[in-house]
mmCIF file of C-alpha atoms and ligand atoms in Angstrom:
data_model
loop_
_atom_site.group_PDB
_atom_site.id
_atom_site.type_symbol
_atom_site.label_atom_id
_atom_site.label_comp_id
_atom_site.label_asym_id
_atom_site.label_seq_id
_atom_site.Cartn_x
_atom_site.Cartn_y
_atom_site.Cartn_z
ATOM 1 C CA MET A 29 -56.529 -19.167 -17.676
ATOM 2 C CA SER A 30 -58.787 -18.304 -14.746
ATOM 3 C CA SER A 31 -61.360 -15.566 -15.185
ATOM 4 C CA PRO A 32 -60.152 -12.005 -14.643
ATOM 5 C CA ILE A 33 -60.549 -10.638 -11.143
ATOM 6 C CA ILE A 34 -61.585 -7.240 -12.506
ATOM 7 C CA SER A 35 -63.379 -6.757 -15.771
ATOM 8 C CA VAL A 36 -63.899 -3.251 -17.127
ATOM 9 C CA ARG A 37 -66.100 -2.862 -20.195
ATOM 10 C CA ASN A 38 -66.569 0.195 -22.404
ATOM 11 C CA LEU A 39 -66.215 2.659 -19.587
ATOM 12 C CA ASP A 40 -66.940 6.315 -20.287
ATOM 13 C CA LYS A 41 -66.852 9.170 -17.843
ATOM 14 C CA VAL A 42 -68.022 12.689 -18.506
ATOM 15 C CA TYR A 43 -67.824 14.892 -15.408
ATOM 16 C CA ALA A 44 -70.632 17.347 -14.619
ATOM 17 C CA SER A 45 -68.329 20.070 -15.964
ATOM 18 C CA GLY A 46 -68.608 18.405 -19.378
ATOM 19 C CA PHE A 47 -65.018 17.139 -19.209
ATOM 20 C CA HIS A 48 -64.636 13.775 -20.934
ATOM 21 C CA ALA A 49 -62.224 11.972 -18.582
ATOM 22 C CA LEU A 50 -62.497 8.361 -19.852
ATOM 23 C CA ARG A 51 -63.274 7.103 -23.328
ATOM 24 C CA ASP A 52 -64.379 3.547 -23.991
ATOM 25 C CA VAL A 53 -61.945 1.908 -21.588
ATOM 26 C CA SER A 54 -62.011 -1.898 -21.496
ATOM 27 C CA LEU A 55 -59.521 -3.835 -19.410
ATOM 28 C CA ASP A 56 -59.168 -7.172 -17.684
ATOM 29 C CA ILE A 57 -57.024 -7.487 -14.584
ATOM 30 C CA ARG A 58 -55.652 -10.971 -14.008
ATOM 31 C CA ARG A 59 -55.912 -12.651 -10.669
ATOM 32 C CA GLY A 60 -52.669 -12.295 -8.714
ATOM 33 C CA GLU A 61 -50.863 -9.856 -10.989
ATOM 34 C CA ILE A 62 -49.245 -6.513 -10.301
ATOM 35 C CA PHE A 63 -50.676 -4.149 -12.869
ATOM 36 C CA ALA A 64 -49.321 -0.650 -13.392
ATOM 37 C CA LEU A 65 -51.512 2.007 -14.912
ATOM 38 C CA LEU A 66 -49.053 4.460 -16.355
ATOM 39 C CA GLY A 67 -49.976 7.911 -17.601
ATOM 40 C CA PRO A 68 -49.229 11.605 -17.246
ATOM 41 C CA ASN A 69 -51.077 13.970 -14.911
ATOM 42 C CA GLY A 70 -54.710 14.275 -15.770
ATOM 43 C CA ALA A 71 -54.783 11.167 -17.993
ATOM 44 C CA GLY A 72 -57.684 9.622 -16.096
ATOM 45 C CA LYS A 73 -55.920 7.145 -13.788
ATOM 46 C CA THR A 74 -57.611 8.281 -10.593
ATOM 47 C CA THR A 75 -60.968 8.502 -12.349
ATOM 48 C CA LEU A 76 -60.650 4.908 -13.539
ATOM 49 C CA ILE A 77 -59.731 3.468 -10.167
ATOM 50 C CA SER A 78 -62.328 5.629 -8.422
ATOM 51 C CA ILE A 79 -65.011 4.111 -10.658
ATOM 52 C CA ILE A 80 -63.762 0.571 -9.992
ATOM 53 C CA CYS A 81 -63.810 1.301 -6.251
ATOM 54 C CA GLY A 82 -67.332 2.741 -6.450
ATOM 55 C CA ILE A 83 -66.359 6.291 -5.442
ATOM 56 C CA VAL A 84 -67.141 7.888 -8.809
ATOM 57 C CA LYS A 85 -70.079 6.874 -10.992
ATOM 58 C CA ALA A 86 -69.393 5.934 -14.605
ATOM 59 C CA SER A 87 -71.374 7.670 -17.347
ATOM 60 C CA SER A 88 -71.640 4.378 -19.220
ATOM 61 C CA GLY A 89 -70.030 0.956 -19.287
ATOM 62 C CA SER A 90 -69.722 -1.674 -16.590
ATOM 63 C CA VAL A 91 -67.253 -3.094 -14.091
ATOM 64 C CA THR A 92 -67.256 -6.389 -12.243
ATOM 65 C CA VAL A 93 -64.950 -7.119 -9.338
ATOM 66 C CA ASP A 94 -64.534 -10.785 -8.496
ATOM 67 C CA GLY A 95 -67.815 -11.434 -10.296
ATOM 68 C CA HIS A 96 -69.731 -8.663 -8.510
ATOM 69 C CA ASP A 97 -71.156 -5.750 -10.458
ATOM 70 C CA ILE A 98 -69.851 -2.606 -8.777
ATOM 71 C CA VAL A 99 -73.207 -0.842 -8.975
ATOM 72 C CA ARG A 100 -75.745 -3.607 -8.343
ATOM 73 C CA ASP A 101 -73.582 -5.474 -5.875
ATOM 74 C CA TYR A 102 -71.561 -2.623 -4.439
ATOM 75 C CA ARG A 103 -70.910 -3.919 -0.931
ATOM 76 C CA ALA A 104 -69.646 -7.314 -2.049
ATOM 77 C CA ALA A 105 -67.434 -5.735 -4.712
ATOM 78 C CA ARG A 106 -66.061 -3.071 -2.399
ATOM 79 C CA SER A 107 -65.249 -5.473 0.436
ATOM 80 C CA THR A 108 -62.712 -7.280 -1.753
ATOM 81 C CA ILE A 109 -60.857 -4.013 -2.391
ATOM 82 C CA GLY A 110 -58.332 -2.054 -0.369
ATOM 83 C CA LEU A 111 -57.679 1.458 -1.655
ATOM 84 C CA VAL A 112 -54.702 3.598 -0.780
ATOM 85 C CA PRO A 113 -55.714 7.027 -2.052
ATOM 86 C CA GLN A 114 -53.437 9.867 -3.080
ATOM 87 C CA GLU A 115 -54.974 12.347 -0.714
ATOM 88 C CA LEU A 116 -54.379 12.281 2.994
ATOM 89 C CA SER A 117 -57.796 12.408 4.556
ATOM 90 C CA THR A 118 -56.750 10.991 7.886
ATOM 91 C CA ASP A 119 -56.198 14.129 9.930
ATOM 92 C CA THR A 120 -58.200 12.948 12.881
ATOM 93 C CA PHE A 121 -57.990 12.716 16.650
ATOM 94 C CA GLU A 122 -58.408 8.966 16.255
ATOM 95 C CA LYS A 123 -55.608 6.685 17.313
ATOM 96 C CA VAL A 124 -53.851 4.451 14.820
ATOM 97 C CA PHE A 125 -54.924 1.043 16.148
ATOM 98 C CA ALA A 126 -58.521 2.157 16.715
ATOM 99 C CA THR A 127 -58.745 3.538 13.174
ATOM 100 C CA LEU A 128 -57.708 0.219 11.695
ATOM 101 C CA ARG A 129 -60.076 -1.717 13.932
ATOM 102 C CA PHE A 130 -62.931 0.584 12.907
ATOM 103 C CA SER A 131 -62.039 0.377 9.231
ATOM 104 C CA ARG A 132 -62.085 -3.433 9.376
ATOM 105 C CA GLY A 133 -65.482 -3.345 11.059
ATOM 106 C CA LEU A 134 -66.890 -1.127 8.307
ATOM 107 C CA PHE A 135 -66.383 -3.978 5.864
ATOM 108 C CA GLY A 136 -68.251 -6.361 8.112
ATOM 109 C CA LYS A 137 -65.179 -8.357 9.117
ATOM 110 C CA ALA A 138 -64.886 -9.941 12.557
ATOM 111 C CA PRO A 139 -62.328 -8.256 14.832
ATOM 112 C CA ASP A 140 -58.819 -9.668 14.428
ATOM 113 C CA PRO A 141 -56.276 -7.782 16.564
ATOM 114 C CA ALA A 142 -53.510 -10.169 15.468
ATOM 115 C CA HIS A 143 -54.013 -9.196 11.826
ATOM 116 C CA ILE A 144 -53.979 -5.500 12.677
ATOM 117 C CA GLU A 145 -50.806 -5.969 14.687
ATOM 118 C CA LYS A 146 -49.154 -7.742 11.759
ATOM 119 C CA VAL A 147 -50.061 -4.918 9.370
ATOM 120 C CA LEU A 148 -48.863 -2.243 11.782
ATOM 121 C CA ARG A 149 -45.598 -4.034 12.442
ATOM 122 C CA GLU A 150 -44.923 -4.494 8.756
ATOM 123 C CA LEU A 151 -45.374 -0.790 8.147
ATOM 124 C CA SER A 152 -43.224 0.142 11.179
ATOM 125 C CA LEU A 153 -46.268 1.653 12.860
ATOM 126 C CA TRP A 154 -46.518 -0.641 15.852
ATOM 127 C CA ASP A 155 -44.821 1.876 18.151
ATOM 128 C CA LYS A 156 -47.351 4.475 17.044
ATOM 129 C CA ARG A 157 -50.415 2.330 17.592
ATOM 130 C CA ASP A 158 -51.709 4.565 20.385
ATOM 131 C CA SER A 159 -50.757 7.874 18.750
ATOM 132 C CA LYS A 160 -53.392 10.222 17.432
ATOM 133 C CA ILE A 161 -53.124 10.309 13.665
ATOM 134 C CA MET A 162 -53.004 14.110 13.519
ATOM 135 C CA THR A 163 -49.786 14.082 15.564
ATOM 136 C CA LEU A 164 -47.924 11.902 13.032
ATOM 137 C CA SER A 165 -45.517 13.069 10.339
ATOM 138 C CA GLY A 166 -46.619 13.091 6.685
ATOM 139 C CA GLY A 167 -44.738 9.868 5.983
ATOM 140 C CA MET A 168 -46.296 8.136 8.971
ATOM 141 C CA LYS A 169 -49.771 9.281 7.922
ATOM 142 C CA ARG A 170 -49.096 7.765 4.568
ATOM 143 C CA ARG A 171 -48.187 4.477 6.253
ATOM 144 C CA VAL A 172 -51.480 4.671 8.155
ATOM 145 C CA LEU A 173 -53.367 5.032 4.863
ATOM 146 C CA ILE A 174 -51.755 1.844 3.599
ATOM 147 C CA ALA A 175 -52.409 0.018 6.854
ATOM 148 C CA LYS A 176 -56.034 1.157 6.788
ATOM 149 C CA ALA A 177 -56.483 -0.222 3.288
ATOM 150 C CA LEU A 178 -55.185 -3.604 4.473
ATOM 151 C CA ALA A 179 -57.187 -3.828 7.699
ATOM 152 C CA HIS A 180 -60.028 -5.854 6.162
ATOM 153 C CA GLU A 181 -57.690 -8.263 4.313
ATOM 154 C CA PRO A 182 -58.699 -7.288 0.776
ATOM 155 C CA SER A 183 -57.746 -9.577 -2.097
ATOM 156 C CA ILE A 184 -57.275 -6.561 -4.390
ATOM 157 C CA LEU A 185 -55.154 -3.571 -3.492
ATOM 158 C CA PHE A 186 -55.211 -0.250 -5.347
ATOM 159 C CA LEU A 187 -52.331 2.143 -4.809
ATOM 160 C CA ASP A 188 -52.891 5.570 -6.345
ATOM 161 C CA GLU A 189 -49.527 7.231 -7.012
ATOM 162 C CA PRO A 190 -48.026 5.335 -4.086
ATOM 163 C CA THR A 191 -44.558 6.807 -4.131
ATOM 164 C CA ALA A 192 -45.277 10.413 -5.071
ATOM 165 C CA GLY A 193 -43.490 12.418 -2.409
ATOM 166 C CA VAL A 194 -42.504 9.523 -0.149
ATOM 167 C CA ASP A 195 -39.011 8.884 1.170
ATOM 168 C CA VAL A 196 -36.771 6.031 0.072
ATOM 169 C CA GLU A 197 -37.395 4.013 3.203
ATOM 170 C CA LEU A 198 -41.162 4.050 2.813
ATOM 171 C CA ARG A 199 -40.835 3.263 -0.862
ATOM 172 C CA HIS A 200 -38.778 0.171 -0.059
ATOM 173 C CA ASP A 201 -41.154 -0.891 2.712
ATOM 174 C CA MET A 202 -44.029 -0.441 0.330
ATOM 175 C CA TRP A 203 -42.509 -2.510 -2.445
ATOM 176 C CA ARG A 204 -41.583 -5.255 -0.002
ATOM 177 C CA MET A 205 -45.139 -5.326 1.236
ATOM 178 C CA VAL A 206 -46.620 -5.299 -2.258
ATOM 179 C CA ARG A 207 -44.463 -8.275 -3.258
ATOM 180 C CA ARG A 208 -45.368 -10.146 -0.094
ATOM 181 C CA LEU A 209 -49.086 -9.530 -0.709
ATOM 182 C CA ARG A 210 -48.721 -10.722 -4.260
ATOM 183 C CA ASP A 211 -46.931 -13.857 -3.077
ATOM 184 C CA GLU A 212 -49.905 -14.499 -0.816
ATOM 185 C CA GLY A 213 -52.217 -14.295 -3.821
ATOM 186 C CA ALA A 214 -53.408 -10.674 -3.787
ATOM 187 C CA THR A 215 -53.879 -8.650 -6.962
ATOM 188 C CA ILE A 216 -52.271 -5.208 -7.005
ATOM 189 C CA ILE A 217 -53.048 -2.270 -9.245
ATOM 190 C CA LEU A 218 -50.954 0.837 -8.958
ATOM 191 C CA THR A 219 -51.084 4.112 -10.808
ATOM 192 C CA THR A 220 -47.956 6.027 -11.533
ATOM 193 C CA HIS A 221 -46.419 8.527 -13.864
ATOM 194 C CA TYR A 222 -42.961 7.171 -13.153
ATOM 195 C CA ILE A 223 -41.881 4.790 -15.865
ATOM 196 C CA GLU A 224 -39.205 3.297 -13.602
ATOM 197 C CA GLU A 225 -41.827 2.440 -11.032
ATOM 198 C CA ALA A 226 -43.928 0.544 -13.551
ATOM 199 C CA GLU A 227 -40.778 -1.127 -14.846
ATOM 200 C CA GLU A 228 -39.596 -2.211 -11.427
ATOM 201 C CA MET A 229 -42.868 -3.457 -10.011
ATOM 202 C CA ALA A 230 -45.346 -4.493 -12.641
ATOM 203 C CA ASP A 231 -46.099 -7.781 -14.373
ATOM 204 C CA ARG A 232 -48.184 -5.871 -16.913
ATOM 205 C CA ILE A 233 -48.390 -2.237 -17.864
ATOM 206 C CA GLY A 234 -51.331 -0.261 -19.219
ATOM 207 C CA VAL A 235 -50.651 3.165 -20.654
ATOM 208 C CA ILE A 236 -53.459 5.701 -20.391
ATOM 209 C CA ALA A 237 -53.457 9.068 -22.122
ATOM 210 C CA LYS A 238 -56.234 11.623 -22.449
ATOM 211 C CA GLY A 239 -58.770 9.184 -21.085
ATOM 212 C CA GLU A 240 -57.893 6.376 -23.490
ATOM 213 C CA LEU A 241 -56.103 3.151 -22.735
ATOM 214 C CA VAL A 242 -53.563 3.127 -25.540
ATOM 215 C CA VAL A 243 -51.527 0.018 -24.727
ATOM 216 C CA VAL A 244 -51.777 -2.974 -22.409
ATOM 217 C CA GLU A 245 -48.774 -5.261 -22.523
ATOM 218 C CA ASP A 246 -46.730 -7.711 -20.475
ATOM 219 C CA LYS A 247 -43.834 -5.783 -19.041
ATOM 220 C CA ALA A 248 -41.305 -8.191 -20.504
ATOM 221 C CA THR A 249 -42.765 -7.765 -24.000
ATOM 222 C CA LEU A 250 -42.914 -4.023 -23.653
ATOM 223 C CA MET A 251 -39.330 -3.912 -22.451
ATOM 224 C CA ARG A 252 -38.207 -6.110 -25.307
ATOM 225 C CA LYS A 253 -39.830 -3.764 -27.784
ATOM 226 C CA LEU A 254 -38.289 -0.854 -26.005
ATOM 227 C CA GLY A 255 -34.883 -2.482 -25.877
ATOM 228 C CA ARG A 256 -34.510 -2.114 -29.620
ATOM 229 C CA LYS A 257 -31.911 0.016 -31.227
ATOM 230 C CA GLN A 258 -31.737 1.355 -34.736
ATOM 231 C CA LEU A 259 -28.735 1.878 -36.921
ATOM 232 C CA THR A 260 -29.267 4.359 -39.741
ATOM 233 C CA LEU A 261 -26.948 4.239 -42.724
ATOM 234 C CA SER A 262 -26.978 7.298 -44.989
ATOM 235 C CA LEU A 263 -26.408 5.964 -48.499
ATOM 236 C CA ARG A 264 -24.146 7.427 -51.139
ATOM 237 C CA GLU A 265 -26.603 6.422 -53.815
ATOM 238 C CA ARG A 266 -30.340 6.248 -53.555
ATOM 239 C CA LEU A 267 -31.939 2.800 -53.549
ATOM 240 C CA ALA A 268 -35.383 2.126 -54.997
ATOM 241 C CA ALA A 269 -35.917 -0.890 -52.718
ATOM 242 C CA VAL A 270 -34.103 -3.066 -50.185
ATOM 243 C CA PRO A 271 -32.049 -5.432 -52.417
ATOM 244 C CA ALA A 272 -33.513 -8.939 -52.614
ATOM 245 C CA ALA A 273 -30.183 -10.371 -51.439
ATOM 246 C CA LEU A 274 -30.700 -8.559 -48.114
ATOM 247 C CA ALA A 275 -34.380 -9.420 -47.720
ATOM 248 C CA ASP A 276 -33.592 -11.691 -44.753
ATOM 249 C CA GLN A 277 -32.271 -8.710 -42.794
ATOM 250 C CA PRO A 278 -34.378 -6.432 -40.539
ATOM 251 C CA LEU A 279 -33.825 -3.530 -42.906
ATOM 252 C CA GLU A 280 -36.080 -0.748 -44.020
ATOM 253 C CA LEU A 281 -35.621 1.956 -46.542
ATOM 254 C CA ALA A 282 -35.976 5.505 -45.226
ATOM 255 C CA GLN A 283 -35.551 9.121 -46.297
ATOM 256 C CA ASP A 284 -36.956 8.429 -49.714
ATOM 257 C CA GLY A 285 -34.390 5.731 -50.434
ATOM 258 C CA HIS A 286 -31.412 7.681 -49.132
ATOM 259 C CA ALA A 287 -31.036 5.705 -45.912
ATOM 260 C CA LEU A 288 -31.248 2.136 -44.672
ATOM 261 C CA VAL A 289 -32.468 1.532 -41.158
ATOM 262 C CA TYR A 290 -31.372 -1.634 -39.373
ATOM 263 C CA THR A 291 -33.259 -2.595 -36.228
ATOM 264 C CA PHE A 292 -31.583 -4.824 -33.675
ATOM 265 C CA ASP A 293 -32.130 -6.044 -30.186
ATOM 266 C CA THR A 294 -29.844 -4.641 -27.502
ATOM 267 C CA GLN A 295 -30.577 -7.611 -25.249
ATOM 268 C CA THR A 296 -28.918 -10.205 -27.473
ATOM 269 C CA GLU A 297 -25.206 -10.895 -27.577
ATOM 270 C CA GLU A 298 -24.759 -10.466 -31.313
ATOM 271 C CA THR A 299 -26.099 -7.343 -32.940
ATOM 272 C CA GLY A 300 -25.341 -8.697 -36.418
ATOM 273 C CA ILE A 301 -23.907 -5.342 -37.483
ATOM 274 C CA ALA A 302 -20.513 -6.694 -38.555
ATOM 275 C CA ALA A 303 -22.188 -9.271 -40.790
ATOM 276 C CA LEU A 304 -24.555 -6.640 -42.170
ATOM 277 C CA LEU A 305 -21.741 -4.293 -43.130
ATOM 278 C CA LYS A 306 -19.910 -7.142 -44.858
ATOM 279 C CA ARG A 307 -23.000 -8.036 -46.863
ATOM 280 C CA LEU A 308 -23.648 -4.425 -47.823
ATOM 281 C CA ALA A 309 -20.105 -4.262 -49.141
ATOM 282 C CA GLU A 310 -20.675 -7.466 -51.133
ATOM 283 C CA GLN A 311 -23.754 -5.844 -52.677
ATOM 284 C CA GLY A 312 -21.730 -2.746 -53.540
ATOM 285 C CA ILE A 313 -23.875 -0.571 -51.292
ATOM 286 C CA ASP A 314 -21.786 2.294 -50.010
ATOM 287 C CA PHE A 315 -22.715 4.628 -47.211
ATOM 288 C CA LYS A 316 -21.345 7.987 -46.156
ATOM 289 C CA ASP A 317 -22.417 8.058 -42.553
ATOM 290 C CA LEU A 318 -24.029 5.912 -39.888
ATOM 291 C CA HIS A 319 -25.544 6.574 -36.520
ATOM 292 C CA SER A 320 -27.444 4.556 -33.967
ATOM 293 C CA SER A 321 -30.363 5.521 -31.795
ATOM 294 C CA GLU A 322 -32.101 3.814 -28.946
ATOM 295 C CA SER A 323 -35.802 3.923 -28.326
ATOM 296 C CA SER A 324 -35.958 4.613 -24.637
ATOM 297 C CA LEU A 325 -38.951 3.891 -22.484
ATOM 298 C CA GLU A 326 -39.265 7.629 -22.157
ATOM 299 C CA GLU A 327 -39.492 8.122 -25.911
ATOM 300 C CA ILE A 328 -42.004 5.354 -26.372
ATOM 301 C CA PHE A 329 -44.077 6.738 -23.555
ATOM 302 C CA VAL A 330 -44.036 10.244 -24.985
ATOM 303 C CA GLY A 331 -44.910 8.805 -28.397
ATOM 304 C CA LEU A 332 -47.858 6.915 -26.963
ATOM 305 C CA VAL A 333 -49.103 9.846 -25.001
ATOM 306 C CA HIS A 334 -48.999 12.068 -28.041
ATOM 307 C CA GLY A 335 -51.225 9.741 -29.924
ATOM 308 C CA LYS A 336 -48.937 7.429 -31.854
ATOM 309 C CA PRO A 337 -49.804 4.067 -30.318
ATOM 310 C CA GLN A 338 -49.039 2.143 -33.503
ATOM 311 C CA GLU A 339 -45.324 2.751 -33.255
ATOM 312 C CA ALA A 340 -44.969 1.101 -29.886
ATOM 313 C CA ALA A 341 -47.419 -1.630 -30.728
ATOM 314 C CA ALA A 342 -45.544 -2.551 -33.914
HETATM 315 N N1 ATP B 30 -64.805 16.048 -10.245
HETATM 316 C C1 ATP B 30 -64.288 16.437 -11.397
HETATM 317 N N2 ATP B 30 -64.929 17.315 -12.209
HETATM 318 C C2 ATP B 30 -64.419 17.696 -13.389
HETATM 319 N N3 ATP B 30 -63.249 17.249 -13.889
HETATM 320 C C3 ATP B 30 -62.554 16.371 -13.148
HETATM 321 C C4 ATP B 30 -63.030 15.917 -11.874
HETATM 322 N N4 ATP B 30 -62.131 15.040 -11.381
HETATM 323 C C5 ATP B 30 -61.146 14.965 -12.291
HETATM 324 N N5 ATP B 30 -61.399 15.761 -13.357
HETATM 325 C C6 ATP B 30 -60.565 15.925 -14.544
HETATM 326 O O1 ATP B 30 -60.442 14.690 -15.196
HETATM 327 C C7 ATP B 30 -59.124 14.527 -15.714
HETATM 328 C C8 ATP B 30 -58.532 13.224 -15.229
HETATM 329 O O2 ATP B 30 -58.263 13.331 -13.837
HETATM 330 P P1 ATP B 30 -57.632 12.148 -13.015
HETATM 331 O O3 ATP B 30 -57.495 12.609 -11.597
HETATM 332 O O4 ATP B 30 -58.399 10.917 -13.276
HETATM 333 O O5 ATP B 30 -56.214 12.041 -13.703
HETATM 334 P P2 ATP B 30 -54.921 11.251 -13.234
HETATM 335 O O6 ATP B 30 -54.439 10.505 -14.408
HETATM 336 O O7 ATP B 30 -55.211 10.495 -11.996
HETATM 337 O O8 ATP B 30 -53.930 12.425 -12.945
HETATM 338 P P3 ATP B 30 -52.946 12.666 -11.703
HETATM 339 O O9 ATP B 30 -51.746 11.857 -11.986
HETATM 340 O O10 ATP B 30 -52.704 14.127 -11.794
HETATM 341 O O11 ATP B 30 -53.702 12.262 -10.488
HETATM 342 C C9 ATP B 30 -58.335 15.748 -15.278
HETATM 343 O O12 ATP B 30 -58.259 16.636 -16.376
HETATM 344 C C10 ATP B 30 -59.155 16.331 -14.173
HETATM 345 O O13 ATP B 30 -59.031 17.721 -14.145
#
């Protein structure tokens, strides 16, 4: 596998207030992937990407971006990155096209009006190219922020809470653009607290809670784990252990021997429940009640965030 495009090592951040926002975060971002950093408000998502982008200084640890250390080699690292921030800081008299041209120049790139036109057209901003940014609607300003981040043709794009408060149309435009950029070889990192967003867009998902990265997993693997269901059988008579004759089954004893829990995959055609019940009967194991439960993404997420990473990682 090629070397990671971003490598974060043992990152810690303590703000001047004394608040410990990141704790020993290490993470590799693969070249060309869409990575979602998922976590609740205040988890440390913005802090992490702000450090990678060189806006906030880490207390300890290191980050390299495309081989460049973000502190020692800041300009080279930063020029590979496009950042779409959460905050709208574009309330200026500047016109749209001029802002993009200027932004591109800041990164030392030669003027390329054709590229800027392409970006503006893709974000339905071409008609507004000569409008002053302060006269645009909130949604349009948001589009300008995205366009600005793309003006210097970065190979890495950070989107901080990209769809918080945006309308459906912009969301669709944004996802189309993100996929197109990925197809062209860009790497995309987005932060979100919407599970569905991570699920829809990401190749891999990292869950961050209280400044710690608690899980990093391929989306497909995470979804497979999350797609599991459990069937709990309340037994008439307590069992001391799962009978040896049923050892081949995904069964666990629960409630101090008063219940058997059968875990199955909702994504497969056969749940195996009919066969299980038949075999329980053969073993003379009788149950008085049964119920099934599904571990939703929501539940897993809440579990992770409340400090039980082992359950989801199992
Ligand atoms: N400059 C600062 N000084 C002190 N504390 C800060 C500062 N910036 C952020 N924090 C705190 O650090 C924690 C993490 O903030 P951060 O913005 O990284 O979280 P987040 O996961 O991006 O949340 P959100 O989804 O709300 O943006 C929060 O508790 C926040 O209050």
